[in-house]
Amino acid sequence: MKNPSSDCTEILVGKAASMDGSTIVARNEDGYGPINPIKFVAHAAKDQEDAFYISKTTGVKVPLPNHAYRYTATPQADQSDGQYEEAGINELNVGMSSTETTATNARVLGYDPLVHDGVDEEAMLTLVLPYVKTAKEGVLRLGELLEEYGTGESNSIAFNDKNEVWLLETAGGHHWAAMRLPDDAYAIVPNQTVMEEVDVSDPENYLIATDLIDFVEKHHLNPNPDHFNFREIFGTQSEADAYYNTPRTWYGQKLFNPEIEQEPTSQKMPMVRKPSKKIAIEDVEYFLSSHYNGTKYDPFGTFASGTANEQRQFRSIAMDRNQASSILQIRNDVDDNHAAIQWLALGFFAYSPYVPFYTNITDTPEDYKNTTNEVSVDNMYWLEKTLSVMIEPHYHEYSDMVHAYLDACQSYARQRIEVTDEVIDGFNNDVSQFLTSSNMKTAAEVTKRTHQLFNDLVKKGLMLSKTTWEKGQNL
């Protein structure tokens, strides 16, 4: 079973709420502890008659469809307890992010306990993403697996294609519901069940487990029978939620709806809001790499002074357990053969750039797929993790250098997308091979800049020692 400290933060953006008409599913993967090496890979399409998936974690054995589509993924480097592929986009431009750890309340678990031989986080993307043609199909396939095999965890899982964004939340061992995010809205998802009203009569926008209504009625689980509020029926609203989860929703909604007054510990904040202005990729990056910047709750005390207790009061979004952050962007203003981009950051996201990888590819850069279990600055995961060890003790001394590096990498990323898109328009050769080569060039430049930052930080750090002593300084 998943370690309970494996938690994440997620944001979903509908196509009419994004600046360029993209759908966006984005999530930080925060691991079991500060160390959980991650790599970025591309799986080839394949035919596989009579194939099965067997989980290293739960032992569940699931038959697989005869054909698997190509897809990208961000698995663990150490797969002794499973792959945990986490986030990727398949060749049909369907994105999947799995999972956001949530919780089912004790009352529900009394009637539908978690199971220990079912489909858990480590298997979900591997069992679903290679086999679906749309985001909605992803929901339906995962829902069927949950009902048949059960799960040992409470999770939310997000899907997107060029038109739709869907969020599925599990409840107990075998139950679930899913909703289609309104096109003109965004949603913040911390480690808490967040889905509210579910209209079971509207299958275009809501999907549920086959026996969900009967299950709720049989066990008298709905405290407000005039509504079907998934959060109230299945979720938790604890004191722990108010300090671990809701502040992240508060901060995200503060960024995208600054006109709304809310308390960080409020349990009444809605899941879905319409942003006060369109949301760009940079806005998503800022949220996912934030630490209550500009408030008294910032553990770095960046812009506003807070007491030591206030700076440690809430669980930060950028934190030591950050491992990999993927922004799955499906664009609508370009051809399908290059519409999907997986923006990937590794390490501690407050210091790590997001690198755009087209996902219609055959391979990934060597220093993104060769992640080792031991520290090595020859792969990007450990290089970024090493930078965080250097930066955090001297954050304010290094801040200008780090932010100049991040801004330059983001501008370069935008330039690379622009150039690549322009070349592909009217391109008659192998698009996948061209995009693979383009990704390699983009990543190589970011790697080069990251090593340069490493060099500059070491040299500056050597000048910051508390043991510095100039001969004759006290004469």
PDB file of N, CA, C and O in Angstrom, residues 417-465:
ATOM      1  N   ILE A 417       9.214  26.028 -28.539  1.00  0.00           N
ATOM      2  CA  ILE A 417       7.893  25.609 -29.000  1.00  0.00           C
ATOM      3  C   ILE A 417       7.500  26.375 -30.258  1.00  0.00           C
ATOM      4  O   ILE A 417       6.989  25.792 -31.229  1.00  0.00           O
ATOM      5  N   GLU A 418       7.742  27.671 -30.241  1.00  0.00           N
ATOM      6  CA  GLU A 418       7.403  28.503 -31.399  1.00  0.00           C
ATOM      7  C   GLU A 418       8.143  28.038 -32.645  1.00  0.00           C
ATOM      8  O   GLU A 418       7.548  27.859 -33.721  1.00  0.00           O
ATOM      9  N   VAL A 419       9.444  27.810 -32.518  1.00  0.00           N
ATOM     10  CA  VAL A 419      10.251  27.398 -33.668  1.00  0.00           C
ATOM     11  C   VAL A 419       9.823  26.022 -34.161  1.00  0.00           C
ATOM     12  O   VAL A 419       9.662  25.787 -35.372  1.00  0.00           O
ATOM     13  N   THR A 420       9.604  25.101 -33.235  1.00  0.00           N
ATOM     14  CA  THR A 420       9.227  23.737 -33.614  1.00  0.00           C
ATOM     15  C   THR A 420       7.866  23.712 -34.295  1.00  0.00           C
ATOM     16  O   THR A 420       7.672  23.027 -35.318  1.00  0.00           O
ATOM     17  N   ASP A 421       6.913  24.449 -33.760  1.00  0.00           N
ATOM     18  CA  ASP A 421       5.589  24.519 -34.383  1.00  0.00           C
ATOM     19  C   ASP A 421       5.679  25.056 -35.811  1.00  0.00           C
ATOM     20  O   ASP A 421       5.012  24.547 -36.723  1.00  0.00           O
ATOM     21  N   GLU A 422       6.482  26.090 -36.006  1.00  0.00           N
ATOM     22  CA  GLU A 422       6.596  26.694 -37.331  1.00  0.00           C
ATOM     23  C   GLU A 422       7.200  25.728 -38.337  1.00  0.00           C
ATOM     24  O   GLU A 422       6.762  25.661 -39.492  1.00  0.00           O
ATOM     25  N   VAL A 423       8.188  24.951 -37.916  1.00  0.00           N
ATOM     26  CA  VAL A 423       8.817  23.995 -38.828  1.00  0.00           C
ATOM     27  C   VAL A 423       7.850  22.881 -39.199  1.00  0.00           C
ATOM     28  O   VAL A 423       7.795  22.430 -40.352  1.00  0.00           O
ATOM     29  N   ILE A 424       7.062  22.424 -38.229  1.00  0.00           N
ATOM     30  CA  ILE A 424       6.159  21.294 -38.478  1.00  0.00           C
ATOM     31  C   ILE A 424       5.029  21.665 -39.430  1.00  0.00           C
ATOM     32  O   ILE A 424       4.532  20.817 -40.181  1.00  0.00           O
ATOM     33  N   ASP A 425       4.592  22.914 -39.407  1.00  0.00           N
ATOM     34  CA  ASP A 425       3.543  23.325 -40.343  1.00  0.00           C
ATOM     35  C   ASP A 425       4.006  23.040 -41.768  1.00  0.00           C
ATOM     36  O   ASP A 425       4.986  23.594 -42.252  1.00  0.00           O
ATOM     37  N   GLY A 426       3.331  22.141 -42.448  1.00  0.00           N
ATOM     38  CA  GLY A 426       3.712  21.760 -43.796  1.00  0.00           C
ATOM     39  C   GLY A 426       4.810  20.724 -43.840  1.00  0.00           C
ATOM     40  O   GLY A 426       5.355  20.442 -44.912  1.00  0.00           O
ATOM     41  N   PHE A 427       5.146  20.141 -42.701  1.00  0.00           N
ATOM     42  CA  PHE A 427       6.222  19.161 -42.620  1.00  0.00           C
ATOM     43  C   PHE A 427       5.782  17.847 -43.253  1.00  0.00           C
ATOM     44  O   PHE A 427       4.719  17.320 -42.940  1.00  0.00           O
ATOM     45  N   ASN A 428       6.606  17.273 -44.126  1.00  0.00           N
ATOM     46  CA  ASN A 428       6.218  16.064 -44.847  1.00  0.00           C
ATOM     47  C   ASN A 428       6.972  14.821 -44.397  1.00  0.00           C
ATOM     48  O   ASN A 428       6.691  13.719 -44.874  1.00  0.00           O
ATOM     49  N   ASN A 429       7.928  14.983 -43.492  1.00  0.00           N
ATOM     50  CA  ASN A 429       8.729  13.850 -43.052  1.00  0.00           C
ATOM     51  C   ASN A 429       8.151  13.231 -41.782  1.00  0.00           C
ATOM     52  O   ASN A 429       7.007  13.503 -41.417  1.00  0.00           O
ATOM     53  N   ASP A 430       8.933  12.423 -41.104  1.00  0.00           N
ATOM     54  CA  ASP A 430       8.493  11.722 -39.890  1.00  0.00           C
ATOM     55  C   ASP A 430       8.376  12.725 -38.743  1.00  0.00           C
ATOM     56  O   ASP A 430       9.387  13.153 -38.172  1.00  0.00           O
ATOM     57  N   VAL A 431       7.143  13.076 -38.389  1.00  0.00           N
ATOM     58  CA  VAL A 431       6.927  14.081 -37.350  1.00  0.00           C
ATOM     59  C   VAL A 431       7.445  13.591 -36.003  1.00  0.00           C
ATOM     60  O   VAL A 431       8.073  14.342 -35.252  1.00  0.00           O
ATOM     61  N   SER A 432       7.196  12.327 -35.668  1.00  0.00           N
ATOM     62  CA  SER A 432       7.640  11.798 -34.379  1.00  0.00           C
ATOM     63  C   SER A 432       9.152  11.896 -34.227  1.00  0.00           C
ATOM     64  O   SER A 432       9.659  12.269 -33.154  1.00  0.00           O
ATOM     65  N   GLN A 433       9.869  11.552 -35.277  1.00  0.00           N
ATOM     66  CA  GLN A 433      11.325  11.623 -35.191  1.00  0.00           C
ATOM     67  C   GLN A 433      11.803  13.059 -35.060  1.00  0.00           C
ATOM     68  O   GLN A 433      12.727  13.357 -34.299  1.00  0.00           O
ATOM     69  N   PHE A 434      11.157  13.961 -35.794  1.00  0.00           N
ATOM     70  CA  PHE A 434      11.534  15.370 -35.697  1.00  0.00           C
ATOM     71  C   PHE A 434      11.271  15.912 -34.297  1.00  0.00           C
ATOM     72  O   PHE A 434      12.112  16.627 -33.724  1.00  0.00           O
ATOM     73  N   LEU A 435      10.119  15.580 -33.717  1.00  0.00           N
ATOM     74  CA  LEU A 435       9.793  16.065 -32.382  1.00  0.00           C
ATOM     75  C   LEU A 435      10.727  15.470 -31.335  1.00  0.00           C
ATOM     76  O   LEU A 435      11.101  16.145 -30.363  1.00  0.00           O
ATOM     77  N   THR A 436      11.100  14.209 -31.524  1.00  0.00           N
ATOM     78  CA  THR A 436      12.071  13.596 -30.616  1.00  0.00           C
ATOM     79  C   THR A 436      13.382  14.364 -30.650  1.00  0.00           C
ATOM     80  O   THR A 436      13.958  14.678 -29.596  1.00  0.00           O
ATOM     81  N   SER A 437      13.851  14.694 -31.834  1.00  0.00           N
ATOM     82  CA  SER A 437      15.104  15.459 -31.972  1.00  0.00           C
ATOM     83  C   SER A 437      14.962  16.857 -31.388  1.00  0.00           C
ATOM     84  O   SER A 437      15.888  17.368 -30.742  1.00  0.00           O
ATOM     85  N   SER A 438      13.811  17.470 -31.605  1.00  0.00           N
ATOM     86  CA  SER A 438      13.577  18.805 -31.065  1.00  0.00           C
ATOM     87  C   SER A 438      13.611  18.785 -29.540  1.00  0.00           C
ATOM     88  O   SER A 438      14.205  19.659 -28.890  1.00  0.00           O
ATOM     89  N   ASN A 439      12.967  17.776 -28.940  1.00  0.00           N
ATOM     90  CA  ASN A 439      13.002  17.636 -27.487  1.00  0.00           C
ATOM     91  C   ASN A 439      14.426  17.487 -26.972  1.00  0.00           C
ATOM     92  O   ASN A 439      14.794  18.056 -25.936  1.00  0.00           O
ATOM     93  N   MET A 440      15.225  16.694 -27.686  1.00  0.00           N
ATOM     94  CA  MET A 440      16.613  16.477 -27.266  1.00  0.00           C
ATOM     95  C   MET A 440      17.372  17.798 -27.225  1.00  0.00           C
ATOM     96  O   MET A 440      18.128  18.077 -26.281  1.00  0.00           O
ATOM     97  N   LYS A 441      17.161  18.635 -28.229  1.00  0.00           N
ATOM     98  CA  LYS A 441      17.841  19.925 -28.286  1.00  0.00           C
ATOM     99  C   LYS A 441      17.387  20.834 -27.147  1.00  0.00           C
ATOM    100  O   LYS A 441      18.209  21.490 -26.495  1.00  0.00           O
ATOM    101  N   THR A 442      16.083  20.875 -26.917  1.00  0.00           N
ATOM    102  CA  THR A 442      15.552  21.704 -25.832  1.00  0.00           C
ATOM    103  C   THR A 442      16.121  21.269 -24.491  1.00  0.00           C
ATOM    104  O   THR A 442      16.608  22.086 -23.702  1.00  0.00           O
ATOM    105  N   ALA A 443      16.065  19.973 -24.222  1.00  0.00           N
ATOM    106  CA  ALA A 443      16.536  19.466 -22.941  1.00  0.00           C
ATOM    107  C   ALA A 443      18.032  19.684 -22.762  1.00  0.00           C
ATOM    108  O   ALA A 443      18.494  20.008 -21.656  1.00  0.00           O
ATOM    109  N   ALA A 444      18.793  19.516 -23.834  1.00  0.00           N
ATOM    110  CA  ALA A 444      20.244  19.690 -23.738  1.00  0.00           C
ATOM    111  C   ALA A 444      20.601  21.118 -23.334  1.00  0.00           C
ATOM    112  O   ALA A 444      21.518  21.335 -22.529  1.00  0.00           O
ATOM    113  N   GLU A 445      19.895  22.081 -23.867  1.00  0.00           N
ATOM    114  CA  GLU A 445      20.173  23.472 -23.519  1.00  0.00           C
ATOM    115  C   GLU A 445      19.805  23.756 -22.061  1.00  0.00           C
ATOM    116  O   GLU A 445      20.542  24.446 -21.340  1.00  0.00           O
ATOM    117  N   VAL A 446      18.669  23.228 -21.605  1.00  0.00           N
ATOM    118  CA  VAL A 446      18.289  23.428 -20.206  1.00  0.00           C
ATOM    119  C   VAL A 446      19.290  22.743 -19.287  1.00  0.00           C
ATOM    120  O   VAL A 446      19.674  23.290 -18.238  1.00  0.00           O
ATOM    121  N   THR A 447      19.735  21.555 -19.647  1.00  0.00           N
ATOM    122  CA  THR A 447      20.756  20.866 -18.860  1.00  0.00           C
ATOM    123  C   THR A 447      22.031  21.696 -18.781  1.00  0.00           C
ATOM    124  O   THR A 447      22.637  21.840 -17.711  1.00  0.00           O
ATOM    125  N   LYS A 448      22.449  22.250 -19.903  1.00  0.00           N
ATOM    126  CA  LYS A 448      23.648  23.094 -19.944  1.00  0.00           C
ATOM    127  C   LYS A 448      23.496  24.284 -19.001  1.00  0.00           C
ATOM    128  O   LYS A 448      24.412  24.614 -18.227  1.00  0.00           O
ATOM    129  N   ARG A 449      22.341  24.929 -19.046  1.00  0.00           N
ATOM    130  CA  ARG A 449      22.104  26.090 -18.184  1.00  0.00           C
ATOM    131  C   ARG A 449      22.057  25.686 -16.708  1.00  0.00           C
ATOM    132  O   ARG A 449      22.462  26.451 -15.835  1.00  0.00           O
ATOM    133  N   THR A 450      21.547  24.491 -16.453  1.00  0.00           N
ATOM    134  CA  THR A 450      21.463  24.021 -15.070  1.00  0.00           C
ATOM    135  C   THR A 450      22.858  23.747 -14.506  1.00  0.00           C
ATOM    136  O   THR A 450      23.155  24.081 -13.355  1.00  0.00           O
ATOM    137  N   HIS A 451      23.718  23.142 -15.309  1.00  0.00           N
ATOM    138  CA  HIS A 451      25.097  22.928 -14.869  1.00  0.00           C
ATOM    139  C   HIS A 451      25.817  24.263 -14.656  1.00  0.00           C
ATOM    140  O   HIS A 451      26.639  24.384 -13.736  1.00  0.00           O
ATOM    141  N   GLN A 452      25.504  25.248 -15.479  1.00  0.00           N
ATOM    142  CA  GLN A 452      26.114  26.560 -15.287  1.00  0.00           C
ATOM    143  C   GLN A 452      25.648  27.184 -13.978  1.00  0.00           C
ATOM    144  O   GLN A 452      26.445  27.790 -13.248  1.00  0.00           O
ATOM    145  N   LEU A 453      24.358  27.041 -13.662  1.00  0.00           N
ATOM    146  CA  LEU A 453      23.862  27.541 -12.383  1.00  0.00           C
ATOM    147  C   LEU A 453      24.569  26.829 -11.234  1.00  0.00           C
ATOM    148  O   LEU A 453      24.968  27.464 -10.245  1.00  0.00           O
ATOM    149  N   PHE A 454      24.725  25.509 -11.365  1.00  0.00           N
ATOM    150  CA  PHE A 454      25.434  24.730 -10.352  1.00  0.00           C
ATOM    151  C   PHE A 454      26.835  25.305 -10.129  1.00  0.00           C
ATOM    152  O   PHE A 454      27.265  25.533  -8.991  1.00  0.00           O
ATOM    153  N   ASN A 455      27.529  25.572 -11.207  1.00  0.00           N
ATOM    154  CA  ASN A 455      28.872  26.148 -11.143  1.00  0.00           C
ATOM    155  C   ASN A 455      28.865  27.494 -10.418  1.00  0.00           C
ATOM    156  O   ASN A 455      29.677  27.748  -9.515  1.00  0.00           O
ATOM    157  N   ASP A 456      27.913  28.343 -10.787  1.00  0.00           N
ATOM    158  CA  ASP A 456      27.851  29.691 -10.204  1.00  0.00           C
ATOM    159  C   ASP A 456      27.489  29.643  -8.720  1.00  0.00           C
ATOM    160  O   ASP A 456      28.013  30.434  -7.913  1.00  0.00           O
ATOM    161  N   LEU A 457      26.589  28.738  -8.347  1.00  0.00           N
ATOM    162  CA  LEU A 457      26.183  28.639  -6.950  1.00  0.00           C
ATOM    163  C   LEU A 457      27.327  28.133  -6.070  1.00  0.00           C
ATOM    164  O   LEU A 457      27.522  28.614  -4.942  1.00  0.00           O
ATOM    165  N   VAL A 458      28.084  27.157  -6.580  1.00  0.00           N
ATOM    166  CA  VAL A 458      29.225  26.650  -5.815  1.00  0.00           C
ATOM    167  C   VAL A 458      30.218  27.774  -5.556  1.00  0.00           C
ATOM    168  O   VAL A 458      30.697  27.968  -4.430  1.00  0.00           O
ATOM    169  N   LYS A 459      30.514  28.543  -6.591  1.00  0.00           N
ATOM    170  CA  LYS A 459      31.504  29.614  -6.440  1.00  0.00           C
ATOM    171  C   LYS A 459      31.012  30.698  -5.489  1.00  0.00           C
ATOM    172  O   LYS A 459      31.778  31.208  -4.667  1.00  0.00           O
ATOM    173  N   LYS A 460      29.722  31.039  -5.594  1.00  0.00           N
ATOM    174  CA  LYS A 460      29.198  32.044  -4.665  1.00  0.00           C
ATOM    175  C   LYS A 460      29.124  31.481  -3.253  1.00  0.00           C
ATOM    176  O   LYS A 460      29.420  32.177  -2.272  1.00  0.00           O
ATOM    177  N   GLY A 461      28.750  30.214  -3.132  1.00  0.00           N
ATOM    178  CA  GLY A 461      28.637  29.595  -1.826  1.00  0.00           C
ATOM    179  C   GLY A 461      29.951  29.570  -1.076  1.00  0.00           C
ATOM    180  O   GLY A 461      29.988  29.676   0.161  1.00  0.00           O
ATOM    181  N   LEU A 462      31.043  29.420  -1.797  1.00  0.00           N
ATOM    182  CA  LEU A 462      32.353  29.417  -1.164  1.00  0.00           C
ATOM    183  C   LEU A 462      32.691  30.760  -0.531  1.00  0.00           C
ATOM    184  O   LEU A 462      33.581  30.832   0.338  1.00  0.00           O
ATOM    185  N   MET A 463      31.984  31.798  -0.940  1.00  0.00           N
ATOM    186  CA  MET A 463      32.212  33.130  -0.377  1.00  0.00           C
ATOM    187  C   MET A 463      31.286  33.421   0.801  1.00  0.00           C
ATOM    188  O   MET A 463      31.357  34.493   1.397  1.00  0.00           O
ATOM    189  N   LEU A 464      30.404  32.466   1.128  1.00  0.00           N
ATOM    190  CA  LEU A 464      29.418  32.696   2.181  1.00  0.00           C
ATOM    191  C   LEU A 464      29.734  31.971   3.479  1.00  0.00           C
ATOM    192  O   LEU A 464      28.929  31.967   4.403  1.00  0.00           O
ATOM    193  N   SER A 465      30.881  31.341   3.571  1.00  0.00           N
ATOM    194  CA  SER A 465      31.214  30.556   4.751  1.00  0.00           C
ATOM    195  C   SER A 465      31.297  31.432   6.000  1.00  0.00           C
ATOM    196  O   SER A 465      31.861  32.535   5.983  1.00  0.00           O
TER     197      SER A 465
END
